[in-house]
PDB file of C-alpha atoms in Angstrom:
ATOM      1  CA  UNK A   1    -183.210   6.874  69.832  1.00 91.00           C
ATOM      2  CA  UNK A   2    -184.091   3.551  70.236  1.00 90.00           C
ATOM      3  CA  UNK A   3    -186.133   4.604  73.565  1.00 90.00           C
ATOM      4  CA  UNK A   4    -188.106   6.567  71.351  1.00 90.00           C
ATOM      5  CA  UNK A   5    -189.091   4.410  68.889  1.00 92.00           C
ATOM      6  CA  UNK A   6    -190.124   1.737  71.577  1.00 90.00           C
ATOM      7  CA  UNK A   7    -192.380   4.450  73.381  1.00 92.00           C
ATOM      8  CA  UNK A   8    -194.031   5.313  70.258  1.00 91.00           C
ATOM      9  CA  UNK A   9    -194.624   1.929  69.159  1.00 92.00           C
ATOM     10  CA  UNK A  10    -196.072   1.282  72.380  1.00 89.00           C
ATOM     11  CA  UNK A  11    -198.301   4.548  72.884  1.00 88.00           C
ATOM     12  CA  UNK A  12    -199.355   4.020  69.004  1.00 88.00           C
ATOM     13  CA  UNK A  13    -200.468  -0.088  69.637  1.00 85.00           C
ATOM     14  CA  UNK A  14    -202.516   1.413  73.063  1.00 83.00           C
ATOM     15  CA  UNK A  15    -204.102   4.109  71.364  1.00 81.00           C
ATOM     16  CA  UNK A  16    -205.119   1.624  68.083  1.00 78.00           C
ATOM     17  CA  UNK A  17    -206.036  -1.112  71.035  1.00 78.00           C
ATOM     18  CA  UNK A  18    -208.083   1.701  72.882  1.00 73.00           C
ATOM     19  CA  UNK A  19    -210.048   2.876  69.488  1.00 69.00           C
ATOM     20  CA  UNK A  20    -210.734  -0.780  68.609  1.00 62.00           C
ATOM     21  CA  UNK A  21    -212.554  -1.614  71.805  1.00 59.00           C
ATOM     22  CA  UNK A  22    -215.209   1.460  72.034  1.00 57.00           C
ATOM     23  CA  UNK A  23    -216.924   0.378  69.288  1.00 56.00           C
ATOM     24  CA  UNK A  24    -217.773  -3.428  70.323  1.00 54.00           C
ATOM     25  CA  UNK A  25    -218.862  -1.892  73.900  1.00 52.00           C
ATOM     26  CA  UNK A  26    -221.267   0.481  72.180  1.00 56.00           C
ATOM     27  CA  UNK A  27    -222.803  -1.871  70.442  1.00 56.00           C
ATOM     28  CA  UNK A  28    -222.962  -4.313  73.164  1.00 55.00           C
ATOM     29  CA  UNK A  29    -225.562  -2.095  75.185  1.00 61.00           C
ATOM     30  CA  UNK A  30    -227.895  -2.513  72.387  1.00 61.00           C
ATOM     31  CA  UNK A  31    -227.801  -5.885  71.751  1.00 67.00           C
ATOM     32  CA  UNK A  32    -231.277  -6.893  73.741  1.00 78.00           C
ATOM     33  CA  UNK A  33    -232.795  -4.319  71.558  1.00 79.00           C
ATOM     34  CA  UNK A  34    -235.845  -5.366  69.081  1.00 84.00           C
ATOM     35  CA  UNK A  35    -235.834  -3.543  65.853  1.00 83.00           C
ATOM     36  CA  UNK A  36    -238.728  -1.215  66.647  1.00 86.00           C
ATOM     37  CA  UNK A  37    -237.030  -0.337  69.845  1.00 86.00           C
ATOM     38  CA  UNK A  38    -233.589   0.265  67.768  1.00 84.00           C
ATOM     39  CA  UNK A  39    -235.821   2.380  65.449  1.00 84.00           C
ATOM     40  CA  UNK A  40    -237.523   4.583  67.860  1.00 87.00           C
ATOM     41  CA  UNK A  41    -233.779   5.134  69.948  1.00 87.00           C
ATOM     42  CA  UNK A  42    -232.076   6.242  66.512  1.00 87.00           C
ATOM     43  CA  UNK A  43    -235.215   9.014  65.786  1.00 87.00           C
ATOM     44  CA  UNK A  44    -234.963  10.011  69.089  1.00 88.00           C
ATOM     45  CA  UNK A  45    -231.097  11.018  68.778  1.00 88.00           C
ATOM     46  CA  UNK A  46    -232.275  12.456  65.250  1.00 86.00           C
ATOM     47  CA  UNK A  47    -234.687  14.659  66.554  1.00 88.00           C
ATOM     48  CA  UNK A  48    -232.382  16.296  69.315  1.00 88.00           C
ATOM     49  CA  UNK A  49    -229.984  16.449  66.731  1.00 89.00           C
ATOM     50  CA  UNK A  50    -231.319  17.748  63.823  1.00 87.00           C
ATOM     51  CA  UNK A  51    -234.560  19.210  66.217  1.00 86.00           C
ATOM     52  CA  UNK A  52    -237.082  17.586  64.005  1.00 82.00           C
ATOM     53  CA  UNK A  53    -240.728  18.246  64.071  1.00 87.00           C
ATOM     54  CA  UNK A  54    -242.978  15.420  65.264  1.00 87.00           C
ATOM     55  CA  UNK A  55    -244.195  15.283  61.472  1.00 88.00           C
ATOM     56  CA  UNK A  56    -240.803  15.023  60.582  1.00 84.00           C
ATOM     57  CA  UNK A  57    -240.466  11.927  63.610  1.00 82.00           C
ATOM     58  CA  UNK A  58    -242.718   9.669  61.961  1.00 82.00           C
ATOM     59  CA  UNK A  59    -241.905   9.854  58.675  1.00 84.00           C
ATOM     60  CA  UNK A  60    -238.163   9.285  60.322  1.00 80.00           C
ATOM     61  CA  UNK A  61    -239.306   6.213  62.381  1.00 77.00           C
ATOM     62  CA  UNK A  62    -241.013   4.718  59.163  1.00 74.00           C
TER      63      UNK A  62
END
């Protein structure tokens, strides 16, 4: 029992650990980014998500 309690405790603190660091590498990337470049990188993933019209990309970018 107390085997596995330990191996959960330990798979649950990776798993947190693991979820915790994504984020703050993500982010990382786009840290030499100006705003404009930020803004035209977010419409971009908005238009082949949402497969916007190139009216609907400017008034996006805006």
């Amino acid at each position: 029992m107390k085997k596995l309690i330990l191996t959960l405790t330990l798979l649950t603190g990776m798993l947190l650990t693991a979820q915790e660091m994504r984020p703050r590498m993500h982010h990382q990337n786009r840290g030499d980014l100006t705003a404009e470049q930020l803004a035209t990188l977010q419409t971009k993933k908005l238009t082949l998500a949402l497969d916007l019209t190139n009216t609907q990309q400017q008034e996006v970018q805006k």
